[in-house]
CSV table of C-alpha atoms and ligand atoms in Angstrom, one decimal:
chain,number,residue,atom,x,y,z
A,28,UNK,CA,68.7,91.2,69.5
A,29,UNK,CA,71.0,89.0,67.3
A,30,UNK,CA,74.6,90.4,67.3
A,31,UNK,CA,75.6,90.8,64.0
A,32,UNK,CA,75.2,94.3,62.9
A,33,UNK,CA,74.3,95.2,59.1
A,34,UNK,CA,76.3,97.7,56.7
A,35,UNK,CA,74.6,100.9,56.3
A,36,UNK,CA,74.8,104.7,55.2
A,37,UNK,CA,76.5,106.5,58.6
A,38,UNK,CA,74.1,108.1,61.3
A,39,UNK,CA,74.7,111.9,61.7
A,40,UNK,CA,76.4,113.1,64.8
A,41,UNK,CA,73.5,114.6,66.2
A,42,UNK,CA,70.9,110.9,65.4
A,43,UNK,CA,69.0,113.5,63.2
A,44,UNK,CA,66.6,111.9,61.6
A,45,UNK,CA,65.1,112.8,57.5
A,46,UNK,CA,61.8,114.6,57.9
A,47,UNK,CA,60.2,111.9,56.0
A,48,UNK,CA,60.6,109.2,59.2
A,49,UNK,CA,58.3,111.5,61.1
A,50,UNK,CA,55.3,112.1,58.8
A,51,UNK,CA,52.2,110.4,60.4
A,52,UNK,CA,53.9,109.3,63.0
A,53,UNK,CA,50.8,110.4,65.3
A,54,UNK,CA,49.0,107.5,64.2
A,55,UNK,CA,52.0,105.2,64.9
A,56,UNK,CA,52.5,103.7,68.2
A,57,UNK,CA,55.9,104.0,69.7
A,58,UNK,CA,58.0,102.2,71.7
A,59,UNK,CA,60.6,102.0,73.8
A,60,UNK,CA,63.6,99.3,74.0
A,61,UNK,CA,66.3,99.3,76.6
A,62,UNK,CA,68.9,97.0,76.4
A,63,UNK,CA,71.2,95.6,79.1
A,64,UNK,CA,74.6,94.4,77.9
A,65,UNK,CA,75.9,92.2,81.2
A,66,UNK,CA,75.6,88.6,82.0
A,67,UNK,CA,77.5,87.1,84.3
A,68,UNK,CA,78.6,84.3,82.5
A,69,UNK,CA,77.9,83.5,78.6
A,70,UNK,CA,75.2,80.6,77.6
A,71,UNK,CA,77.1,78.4,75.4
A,72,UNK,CA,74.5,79.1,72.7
A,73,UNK,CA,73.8,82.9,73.3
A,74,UNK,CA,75.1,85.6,70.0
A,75,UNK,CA,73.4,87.9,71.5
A,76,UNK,CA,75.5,91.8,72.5
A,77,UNK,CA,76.2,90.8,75.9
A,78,UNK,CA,79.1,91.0,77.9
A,79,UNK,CA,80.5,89.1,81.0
A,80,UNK,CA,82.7,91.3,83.5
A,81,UNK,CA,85.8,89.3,82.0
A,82,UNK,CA,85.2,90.0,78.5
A,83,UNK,CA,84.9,93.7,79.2
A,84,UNK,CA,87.5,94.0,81.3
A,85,UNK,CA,90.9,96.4,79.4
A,86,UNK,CA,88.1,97.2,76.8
A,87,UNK,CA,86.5,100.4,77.8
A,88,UNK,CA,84.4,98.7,80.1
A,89,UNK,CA,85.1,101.4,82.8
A,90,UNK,CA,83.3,103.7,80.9
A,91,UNK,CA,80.8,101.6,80.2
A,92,UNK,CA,80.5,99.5,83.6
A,93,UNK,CA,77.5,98.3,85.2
A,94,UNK,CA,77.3,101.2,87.8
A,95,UNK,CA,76.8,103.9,85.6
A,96,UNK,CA,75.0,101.8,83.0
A,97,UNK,CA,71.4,103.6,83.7
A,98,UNK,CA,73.3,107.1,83.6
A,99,UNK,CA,74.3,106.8,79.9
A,100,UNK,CA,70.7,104.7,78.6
A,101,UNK,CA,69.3,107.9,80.1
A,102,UNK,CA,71.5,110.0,78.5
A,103,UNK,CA,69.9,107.9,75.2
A,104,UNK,CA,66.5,109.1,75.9
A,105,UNK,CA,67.6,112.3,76.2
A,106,UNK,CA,69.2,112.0,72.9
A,107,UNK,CA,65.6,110.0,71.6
A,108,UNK,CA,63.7,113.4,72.7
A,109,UNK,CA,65.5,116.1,70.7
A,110,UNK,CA,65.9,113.4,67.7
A,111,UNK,CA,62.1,113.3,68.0
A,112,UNK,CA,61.5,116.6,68.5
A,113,UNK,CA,58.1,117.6,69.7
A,114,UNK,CA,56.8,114.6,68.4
A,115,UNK,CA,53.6,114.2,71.1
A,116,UNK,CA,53.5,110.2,71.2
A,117,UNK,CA,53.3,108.7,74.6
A,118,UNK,CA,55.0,105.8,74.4
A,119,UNK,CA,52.9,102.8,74.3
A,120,UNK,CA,55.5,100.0,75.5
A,121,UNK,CA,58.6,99.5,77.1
A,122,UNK,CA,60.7,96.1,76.9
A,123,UNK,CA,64.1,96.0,78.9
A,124,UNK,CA,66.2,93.1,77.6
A,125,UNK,CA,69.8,91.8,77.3
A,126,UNK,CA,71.9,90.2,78.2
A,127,UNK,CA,70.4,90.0,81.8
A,128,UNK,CA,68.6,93.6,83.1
A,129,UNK,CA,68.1,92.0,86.0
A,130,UNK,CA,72.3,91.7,86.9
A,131,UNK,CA,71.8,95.5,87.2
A,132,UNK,CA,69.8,97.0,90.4
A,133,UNK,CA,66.0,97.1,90.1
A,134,UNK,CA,66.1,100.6,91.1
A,135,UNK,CA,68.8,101.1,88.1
A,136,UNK,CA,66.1,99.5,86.1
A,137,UNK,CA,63.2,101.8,87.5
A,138,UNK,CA,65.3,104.9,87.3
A,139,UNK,CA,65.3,104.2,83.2
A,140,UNK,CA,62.0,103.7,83.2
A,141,UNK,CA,61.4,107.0,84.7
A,142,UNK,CA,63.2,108.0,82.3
A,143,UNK,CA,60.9,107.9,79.7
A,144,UNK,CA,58.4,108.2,81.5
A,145,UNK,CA,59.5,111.7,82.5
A,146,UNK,CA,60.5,112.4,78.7
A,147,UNK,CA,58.5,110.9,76.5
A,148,UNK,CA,55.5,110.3,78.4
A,149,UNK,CA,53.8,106.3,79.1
A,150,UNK,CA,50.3,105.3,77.9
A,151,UNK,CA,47.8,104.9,80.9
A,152,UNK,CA,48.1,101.5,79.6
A,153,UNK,CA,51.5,100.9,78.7
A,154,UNK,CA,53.3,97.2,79.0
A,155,UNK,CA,56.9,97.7,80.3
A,156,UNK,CA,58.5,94.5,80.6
A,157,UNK,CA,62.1,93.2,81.4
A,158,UNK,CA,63.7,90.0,81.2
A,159,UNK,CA,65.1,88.4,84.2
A,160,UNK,CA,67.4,85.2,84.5
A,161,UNK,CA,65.5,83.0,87.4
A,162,UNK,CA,69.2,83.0,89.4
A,163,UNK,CA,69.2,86.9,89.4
A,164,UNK,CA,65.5,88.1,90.9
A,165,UNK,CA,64.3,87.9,94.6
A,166,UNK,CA,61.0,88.7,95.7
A,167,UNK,CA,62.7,92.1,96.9
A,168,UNK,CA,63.6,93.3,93.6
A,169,UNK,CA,60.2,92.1,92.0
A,170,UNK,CA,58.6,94.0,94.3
A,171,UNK,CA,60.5,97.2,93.5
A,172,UNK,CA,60.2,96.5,89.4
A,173,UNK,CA,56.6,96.3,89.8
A,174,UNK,CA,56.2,99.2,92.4
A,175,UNK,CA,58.2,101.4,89.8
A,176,UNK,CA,55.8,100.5,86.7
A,177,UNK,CA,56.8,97.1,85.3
A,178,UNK,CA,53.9,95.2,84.4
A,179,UNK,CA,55.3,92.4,83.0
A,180,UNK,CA,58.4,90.1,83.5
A,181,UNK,CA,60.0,87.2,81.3
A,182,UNK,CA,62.1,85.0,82.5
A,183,UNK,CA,64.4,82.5,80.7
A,184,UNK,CA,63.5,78.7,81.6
A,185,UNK,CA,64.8,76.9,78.6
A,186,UNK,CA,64.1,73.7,80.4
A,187,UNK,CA,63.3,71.8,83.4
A,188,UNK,CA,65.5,69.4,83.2
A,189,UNK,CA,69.2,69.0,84.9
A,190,UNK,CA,71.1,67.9,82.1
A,191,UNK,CA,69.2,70.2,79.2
A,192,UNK,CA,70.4,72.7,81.2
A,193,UNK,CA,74.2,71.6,81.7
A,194,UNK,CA,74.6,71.4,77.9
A,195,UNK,CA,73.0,75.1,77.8
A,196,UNK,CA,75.5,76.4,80.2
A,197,UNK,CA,72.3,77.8,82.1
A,198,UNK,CA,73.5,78.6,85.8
A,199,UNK,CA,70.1,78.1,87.4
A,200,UNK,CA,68.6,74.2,88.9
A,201,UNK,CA,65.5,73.3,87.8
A,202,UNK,CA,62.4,74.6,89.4
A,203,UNK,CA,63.9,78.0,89.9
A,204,UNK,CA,61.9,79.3,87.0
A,205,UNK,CA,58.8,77.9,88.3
A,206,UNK,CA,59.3,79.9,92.0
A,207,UNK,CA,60.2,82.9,90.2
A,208,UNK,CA,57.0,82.9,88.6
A,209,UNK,CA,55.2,82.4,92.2
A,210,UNK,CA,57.1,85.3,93.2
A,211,UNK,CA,56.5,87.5,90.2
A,212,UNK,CA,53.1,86.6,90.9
A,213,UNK,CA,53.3,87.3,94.7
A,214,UNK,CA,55.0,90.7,93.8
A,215,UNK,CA,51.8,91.8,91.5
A,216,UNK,CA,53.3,90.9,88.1
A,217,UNK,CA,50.0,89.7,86.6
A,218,UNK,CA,52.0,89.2,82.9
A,219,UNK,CA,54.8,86.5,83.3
A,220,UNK,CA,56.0,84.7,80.7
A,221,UNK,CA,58.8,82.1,80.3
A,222,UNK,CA,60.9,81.2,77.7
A,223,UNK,CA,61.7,77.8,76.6
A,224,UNK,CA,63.9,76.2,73.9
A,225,UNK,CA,63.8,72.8,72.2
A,226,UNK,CA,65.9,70.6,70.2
A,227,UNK,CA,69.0,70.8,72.5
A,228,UNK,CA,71.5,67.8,71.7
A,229,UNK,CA,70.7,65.0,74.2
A,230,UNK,CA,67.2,66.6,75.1
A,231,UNK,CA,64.7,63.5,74.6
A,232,UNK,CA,60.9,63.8,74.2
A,233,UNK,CA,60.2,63.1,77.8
A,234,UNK,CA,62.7,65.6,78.9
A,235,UNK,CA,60.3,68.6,76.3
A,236,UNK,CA,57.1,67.0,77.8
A,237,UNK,CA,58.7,67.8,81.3
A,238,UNK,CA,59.6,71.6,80.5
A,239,UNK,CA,56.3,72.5,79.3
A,240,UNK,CA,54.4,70.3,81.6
A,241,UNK,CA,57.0,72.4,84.6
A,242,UNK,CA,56.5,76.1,82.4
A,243,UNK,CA,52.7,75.7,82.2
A,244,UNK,CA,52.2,73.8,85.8
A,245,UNK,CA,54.0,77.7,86.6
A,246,UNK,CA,50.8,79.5,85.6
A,247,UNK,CA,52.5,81.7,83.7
A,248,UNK,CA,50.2,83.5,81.2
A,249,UNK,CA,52.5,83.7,78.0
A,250,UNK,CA,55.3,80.9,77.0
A,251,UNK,CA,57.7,81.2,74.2
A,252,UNK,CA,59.3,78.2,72.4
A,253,UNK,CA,62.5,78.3,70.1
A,254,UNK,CA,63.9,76.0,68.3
A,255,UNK,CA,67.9,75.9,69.4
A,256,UNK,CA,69.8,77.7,66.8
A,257,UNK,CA,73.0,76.9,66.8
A,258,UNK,CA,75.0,80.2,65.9
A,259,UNK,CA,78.2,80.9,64.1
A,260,UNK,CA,81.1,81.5,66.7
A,261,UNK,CA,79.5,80.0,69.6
A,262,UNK,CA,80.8,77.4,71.9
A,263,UNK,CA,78.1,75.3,71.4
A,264,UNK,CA,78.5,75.6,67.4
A,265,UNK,CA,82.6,74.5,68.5
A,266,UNK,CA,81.5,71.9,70.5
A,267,UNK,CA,79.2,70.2,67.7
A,268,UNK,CA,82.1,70.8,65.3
A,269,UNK,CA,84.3,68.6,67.7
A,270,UNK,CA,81.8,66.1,67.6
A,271,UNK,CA,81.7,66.4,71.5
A,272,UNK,CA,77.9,66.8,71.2
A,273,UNK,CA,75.6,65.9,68.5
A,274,UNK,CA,73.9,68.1,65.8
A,275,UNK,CA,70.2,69.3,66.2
A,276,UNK,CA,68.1,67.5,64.0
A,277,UNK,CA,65.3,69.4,62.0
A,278,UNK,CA,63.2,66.5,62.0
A,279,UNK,CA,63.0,66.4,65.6
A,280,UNK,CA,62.7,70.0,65.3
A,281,UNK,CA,58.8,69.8,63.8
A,282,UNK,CA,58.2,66.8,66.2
A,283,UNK,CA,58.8,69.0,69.4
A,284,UNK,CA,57.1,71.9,67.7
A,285,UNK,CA,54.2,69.8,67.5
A,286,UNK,CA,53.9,68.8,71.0
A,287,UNK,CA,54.2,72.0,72.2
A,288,UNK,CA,51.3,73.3,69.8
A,289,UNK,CA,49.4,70.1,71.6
A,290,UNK,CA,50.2,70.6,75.3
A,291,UNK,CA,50.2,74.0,75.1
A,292,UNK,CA,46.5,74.2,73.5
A,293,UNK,CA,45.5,71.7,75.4
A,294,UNK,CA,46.6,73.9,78.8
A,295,UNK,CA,44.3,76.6,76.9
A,296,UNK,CA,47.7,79.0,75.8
A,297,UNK,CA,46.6,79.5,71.6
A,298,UNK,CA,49.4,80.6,69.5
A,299,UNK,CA,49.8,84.2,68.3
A,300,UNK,CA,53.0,84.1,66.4
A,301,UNK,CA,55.2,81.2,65.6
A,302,UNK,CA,56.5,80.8,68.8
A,303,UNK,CA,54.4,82.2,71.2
A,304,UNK,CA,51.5,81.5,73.0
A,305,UNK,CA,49.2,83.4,75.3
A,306,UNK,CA,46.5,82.7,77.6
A,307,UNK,CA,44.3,85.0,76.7
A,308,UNK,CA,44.3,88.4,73.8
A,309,UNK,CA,45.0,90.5,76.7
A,310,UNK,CA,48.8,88.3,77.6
A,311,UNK,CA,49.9,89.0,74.5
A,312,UNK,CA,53.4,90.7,73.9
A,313,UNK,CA,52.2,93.9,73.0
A,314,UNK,CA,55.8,94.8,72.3
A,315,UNK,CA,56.7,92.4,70.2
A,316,UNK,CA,53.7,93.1,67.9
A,317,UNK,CA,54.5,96.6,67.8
A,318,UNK,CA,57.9,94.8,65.9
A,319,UNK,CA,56.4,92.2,63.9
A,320,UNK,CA,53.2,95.0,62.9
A,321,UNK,CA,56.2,97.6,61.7
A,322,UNK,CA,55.6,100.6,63.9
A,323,UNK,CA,57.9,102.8,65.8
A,324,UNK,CA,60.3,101.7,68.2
A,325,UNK,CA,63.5,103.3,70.1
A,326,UNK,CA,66.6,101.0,70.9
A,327,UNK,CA,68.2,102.5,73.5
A,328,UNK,CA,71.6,100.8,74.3
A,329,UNK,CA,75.0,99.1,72.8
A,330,UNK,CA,73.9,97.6,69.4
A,331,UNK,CA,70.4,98.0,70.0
A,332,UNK,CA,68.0,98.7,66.9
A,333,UNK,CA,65.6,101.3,66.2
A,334,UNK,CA,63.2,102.0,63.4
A,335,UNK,CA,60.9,105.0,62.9
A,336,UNK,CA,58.8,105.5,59.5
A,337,UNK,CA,60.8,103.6,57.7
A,338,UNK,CA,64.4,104.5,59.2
A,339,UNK,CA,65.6,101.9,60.5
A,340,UNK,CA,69.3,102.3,62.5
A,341,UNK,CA,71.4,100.7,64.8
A,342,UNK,CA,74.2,101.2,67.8
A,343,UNK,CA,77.8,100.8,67.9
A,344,UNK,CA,78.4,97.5,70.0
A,345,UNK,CA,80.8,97.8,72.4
A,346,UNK,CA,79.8,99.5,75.6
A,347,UNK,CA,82.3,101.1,75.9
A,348,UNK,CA,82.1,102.5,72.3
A,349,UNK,CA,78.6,103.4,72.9
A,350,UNK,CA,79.9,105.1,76.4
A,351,UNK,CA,82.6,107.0,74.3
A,352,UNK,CA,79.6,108.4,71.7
A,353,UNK,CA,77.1,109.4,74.6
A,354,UNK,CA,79.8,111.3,76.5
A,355,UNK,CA,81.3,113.4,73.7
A,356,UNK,CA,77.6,113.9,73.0
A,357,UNK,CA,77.6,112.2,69.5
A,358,UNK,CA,75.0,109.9,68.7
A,359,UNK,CA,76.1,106.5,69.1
A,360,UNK,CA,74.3,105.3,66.0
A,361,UNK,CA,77.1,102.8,63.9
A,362,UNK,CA,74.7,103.2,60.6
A,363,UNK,CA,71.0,103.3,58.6
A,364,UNK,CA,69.2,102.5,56.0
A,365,UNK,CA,65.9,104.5,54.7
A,366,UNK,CA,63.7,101.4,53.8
A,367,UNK,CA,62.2,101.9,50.2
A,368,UNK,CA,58.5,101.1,49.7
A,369,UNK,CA,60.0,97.6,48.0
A,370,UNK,CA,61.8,97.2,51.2
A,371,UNK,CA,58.8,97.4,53.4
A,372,UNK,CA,56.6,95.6,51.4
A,373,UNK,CA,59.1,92.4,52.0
A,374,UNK,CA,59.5,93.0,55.6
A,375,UNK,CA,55.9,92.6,56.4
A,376,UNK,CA,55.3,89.4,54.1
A,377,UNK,CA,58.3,88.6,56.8
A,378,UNK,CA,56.6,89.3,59.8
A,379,UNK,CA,53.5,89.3,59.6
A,380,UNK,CA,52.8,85.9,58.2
A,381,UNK,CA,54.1,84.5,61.4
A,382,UNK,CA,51.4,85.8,63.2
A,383,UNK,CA,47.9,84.0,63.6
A,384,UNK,CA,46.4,87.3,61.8
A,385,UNK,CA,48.0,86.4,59.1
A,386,UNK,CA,49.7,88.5,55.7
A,387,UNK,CA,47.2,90.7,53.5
A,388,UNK,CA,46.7,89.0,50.3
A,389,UNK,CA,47.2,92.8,49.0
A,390,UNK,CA,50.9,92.8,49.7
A,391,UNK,CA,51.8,90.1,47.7
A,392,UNK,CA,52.5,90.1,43.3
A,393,UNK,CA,51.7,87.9,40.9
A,394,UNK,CA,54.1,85.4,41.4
A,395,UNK,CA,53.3,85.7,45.2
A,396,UNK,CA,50.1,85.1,45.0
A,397,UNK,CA,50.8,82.0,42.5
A,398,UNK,CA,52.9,80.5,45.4
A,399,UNK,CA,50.1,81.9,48.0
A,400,UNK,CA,48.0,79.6,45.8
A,401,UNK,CA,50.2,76.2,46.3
A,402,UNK,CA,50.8,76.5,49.6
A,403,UNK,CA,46.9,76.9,49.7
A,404,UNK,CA,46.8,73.6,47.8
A,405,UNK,CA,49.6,72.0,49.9
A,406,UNK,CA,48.0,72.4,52.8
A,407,UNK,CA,50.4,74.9,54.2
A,408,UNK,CA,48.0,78.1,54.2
A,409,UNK,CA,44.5,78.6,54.7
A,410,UNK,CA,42.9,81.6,54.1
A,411,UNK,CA,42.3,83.3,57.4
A,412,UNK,CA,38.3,81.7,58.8
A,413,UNK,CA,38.2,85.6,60.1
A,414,UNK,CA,39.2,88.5,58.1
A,415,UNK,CA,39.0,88.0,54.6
A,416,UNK,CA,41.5,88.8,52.2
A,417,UNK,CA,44.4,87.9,54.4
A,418,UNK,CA,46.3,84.8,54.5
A,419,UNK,CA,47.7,82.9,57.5
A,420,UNK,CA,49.8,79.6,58.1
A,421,UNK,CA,48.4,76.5,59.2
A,422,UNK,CA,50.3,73.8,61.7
A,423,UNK,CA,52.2,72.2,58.7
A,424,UNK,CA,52.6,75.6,57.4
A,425,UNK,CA,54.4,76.8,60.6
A,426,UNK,CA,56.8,74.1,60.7
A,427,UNK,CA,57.8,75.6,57.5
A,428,UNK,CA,57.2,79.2,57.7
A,429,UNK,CA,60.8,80.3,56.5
A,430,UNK,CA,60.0,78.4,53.3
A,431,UNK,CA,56.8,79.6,53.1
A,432,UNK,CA,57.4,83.5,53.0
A,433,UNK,CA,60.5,82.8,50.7
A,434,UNK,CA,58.1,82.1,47.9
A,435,UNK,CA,55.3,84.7,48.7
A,436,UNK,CA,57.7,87.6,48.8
A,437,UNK,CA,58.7,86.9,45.1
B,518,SAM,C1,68.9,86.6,74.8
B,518,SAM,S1,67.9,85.9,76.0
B,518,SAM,C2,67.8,87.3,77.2
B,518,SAM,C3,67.1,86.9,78.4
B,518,SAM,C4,67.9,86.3,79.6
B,518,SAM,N1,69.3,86.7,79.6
B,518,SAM,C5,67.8,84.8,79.5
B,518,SAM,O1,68.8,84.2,79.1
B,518,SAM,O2,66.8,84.3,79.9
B,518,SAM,C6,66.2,85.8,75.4
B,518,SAM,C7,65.8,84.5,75.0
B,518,SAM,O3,66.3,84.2,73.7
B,518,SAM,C8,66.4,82.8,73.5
B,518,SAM,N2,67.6,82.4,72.8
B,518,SAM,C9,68.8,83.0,72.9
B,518,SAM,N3,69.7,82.4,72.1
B,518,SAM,C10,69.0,81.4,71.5
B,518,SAM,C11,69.4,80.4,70.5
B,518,SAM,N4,70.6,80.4,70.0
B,518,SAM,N5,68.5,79.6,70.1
B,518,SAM,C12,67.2,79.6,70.6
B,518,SAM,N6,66.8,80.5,71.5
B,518,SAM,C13,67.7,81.4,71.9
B,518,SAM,C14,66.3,82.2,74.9
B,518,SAM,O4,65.1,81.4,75.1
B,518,SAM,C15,66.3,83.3,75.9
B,518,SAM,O5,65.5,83.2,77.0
B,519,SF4,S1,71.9,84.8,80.2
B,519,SF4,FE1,70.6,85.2,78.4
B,519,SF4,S2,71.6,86.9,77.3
B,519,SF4,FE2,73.1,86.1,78.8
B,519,SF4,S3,74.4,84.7,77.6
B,519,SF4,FE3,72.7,83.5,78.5
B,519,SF4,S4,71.0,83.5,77.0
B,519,SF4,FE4,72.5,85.1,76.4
């Protein structure tokens, strides 16, 4: 959940929602997203709405502190049930994220699960994941995540080397990620995924050979891979500009990407989305599909993001802003924007042409479908070898995929 929060039309006191957001919405699956706002200390690359204890501290973090943290997400859900109304959806998938959920208890973590569990309903199926930093889990608290309903835990590797991780500011030594896994896996978990990222200044080819040979040596049965970003206001982004580290490159961008497509294939992971792989249909993020697919989801939590038929709305910040909302019983919505048909056609050219599905060939116009054409020619599409009409991006083609959709949303 990027940081940077959009303009928008304000959020009623009460989150009402317009009538039109819940029409069908039977035949929608919904989720649930609960988001953690601690770390205890800040990634030198990280934009994301996370706090450390010295950041909030004289800013309403007493409000908002860590101890009573699962009181006032709950007091969200509440909030997400009258919003909804009687709305009958079980909710399909949970995902608790951050910041680091795992810097809370495990039992704070449960009790929000029961949360919406007890007001909303799960799925006798549903995927409830959280994210975990490797330095903040024990077998103890695995075992209490997954003996309260968490079937699924990713945890944030970034790389197996020493010095990869110095220049991250990642607290944890290498092979930390690859026990957690072990105990995740001792604990019951049988989801696990690890996230890695690439293209770090001074990371060399052997060194991204080493993390995925470490993160797939793990067994876990899902990896993600991101490209570094280097984001405005970081400290990475101030270091670069001091010319105390180099630049990422692009170039060496595409040639990581492409060994990670080949390790990773060869290990038997296959890709799903851009940067995710799975072992097998059943490890994929079933979450993050309900995202990139445009159904309903709930962000529970400071600056977290929701989006129901075609609302789409978003939190105040500051936890101790989003306390201050909750306890005079005010939504603690900043602002929304109804999507317009135009709107929606867009977003899922966006989305869903960085999925191995594909984008229906429907959704694009004329001039789309000219550009759908050249990038058939160029070697950067192919129509899909499964379902016909649709369109999906081939290895060159991902390597370019912002490019790509730029052209066939026109
Ligand atoms: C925001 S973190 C939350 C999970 C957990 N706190 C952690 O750090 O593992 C989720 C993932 O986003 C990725 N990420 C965050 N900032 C990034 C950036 N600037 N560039 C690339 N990946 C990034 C990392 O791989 C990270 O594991
Ligand atoms: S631990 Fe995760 S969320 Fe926290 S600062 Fe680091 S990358 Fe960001």
């Amino acid at each position: 959940m990027p940081s940077a929060l959009p303009d928008g039309e304000p959020v009623p006191a009460d989150g009402a929602l317009p009538a039109s957001a819940l029409a069908g919405a039977a035949d929608r699956p919904l989720g649930f997203y609960l988001h953690v706002p601690y770390c205890a200390t800040r990634c030198g690359y990280c934009d994301f709405n996370t706090y450390t204890a010295t950041e909030l501290r004289g800013t309403g973090g007493v409000l908002a502190s860590r101890d009573n943290y699962a009181e006032m997400l709950i007091e969200e859900i509440r909030l997400a049930r009258k919003v909804l109304g009687d709305d009958p959806r079980q909710v399909s998938t949970v995902f608790v994220g951050g910041g680091t959920p795992t810097l809370l208890a495990a039992g704070d973590l449960v009790r929000m699960l029961d949360a919406v569990r007890d007001t909303f309903g799960l799925a006798p199926d549903a995927e409830v994941t959280t994210e975990a930093n490797p330095e903040s889990v024990d077998p103890a608290c695995l075992a209490t995540l997954r003996e309260g309903g968490f079937t699924r835990v990713s945890f944030g590797m970034q790389s197996a080397r020493q010095h990869v991780l110095r220049i991250l500011d990642r607290t944890h030594t290498p092979g930390r990620p690859e026990a957690c896994v072990a105990e995740a896996r001792a604990a019951g978990f049988e989801h696990v995924n690890l996230d890695l990222i690439y293209g770090t200044p001074g990371e060399s080819d052997d060194d991204w050979r080493a993390s995925l040979d470490a993160a797939i040596g793990a067994g876990p049965d899902h990896i993600s891979a991101y490209a570094l970003i280097v984001e405005e206001g970081t400290r990475l982004a101030r270091r670069i500009r001091r010319g105390e580290i180099p630049m990422t490159d692009d170039d060496e961008h595409a040639d990581r990407y492409l060994v990670a497509e080949d390790v990773l294939t060869a290990a038997g992971y296959t890709w799903y989305e851009v940067s995710n792989w799975a072992a097998s249909p059943d490890a994929r993020c079933r979450h993050n599909e309900l995202y990139w697919r445009g159904a309903d989801w709930w962000g529970a939590g400071p600056g977290a993001h929701s989006h129901v038929g075609g609302v789409r709305w978003w939190n105040v910040k500051h936890p101790g802003a989003y306390a201050a909302a909750l306890a005079q019983g005010r939504s603690p919505g900043a602002g929304r924007e109804v999507l317009t048909d135009e709107d929606r056609r867009v977003e899922r050219i966006l989305l869903e042409l960085r999925l191995r599905d594909g984008v229906p060939l429907s959704l694009l116009r004329s001039e789309g479908l000219a550009a759908s054409r050249r990038a058939l020619a160029d070697g950067l599409l192919e129509p899909d070898p499964y379902q016909e009409g649709r369109a999906v991006l081939t290895l060159r083609g991902r390597l370019l995929a912002d490019a790509v959709v730029r052209d066939l949303v026109d």
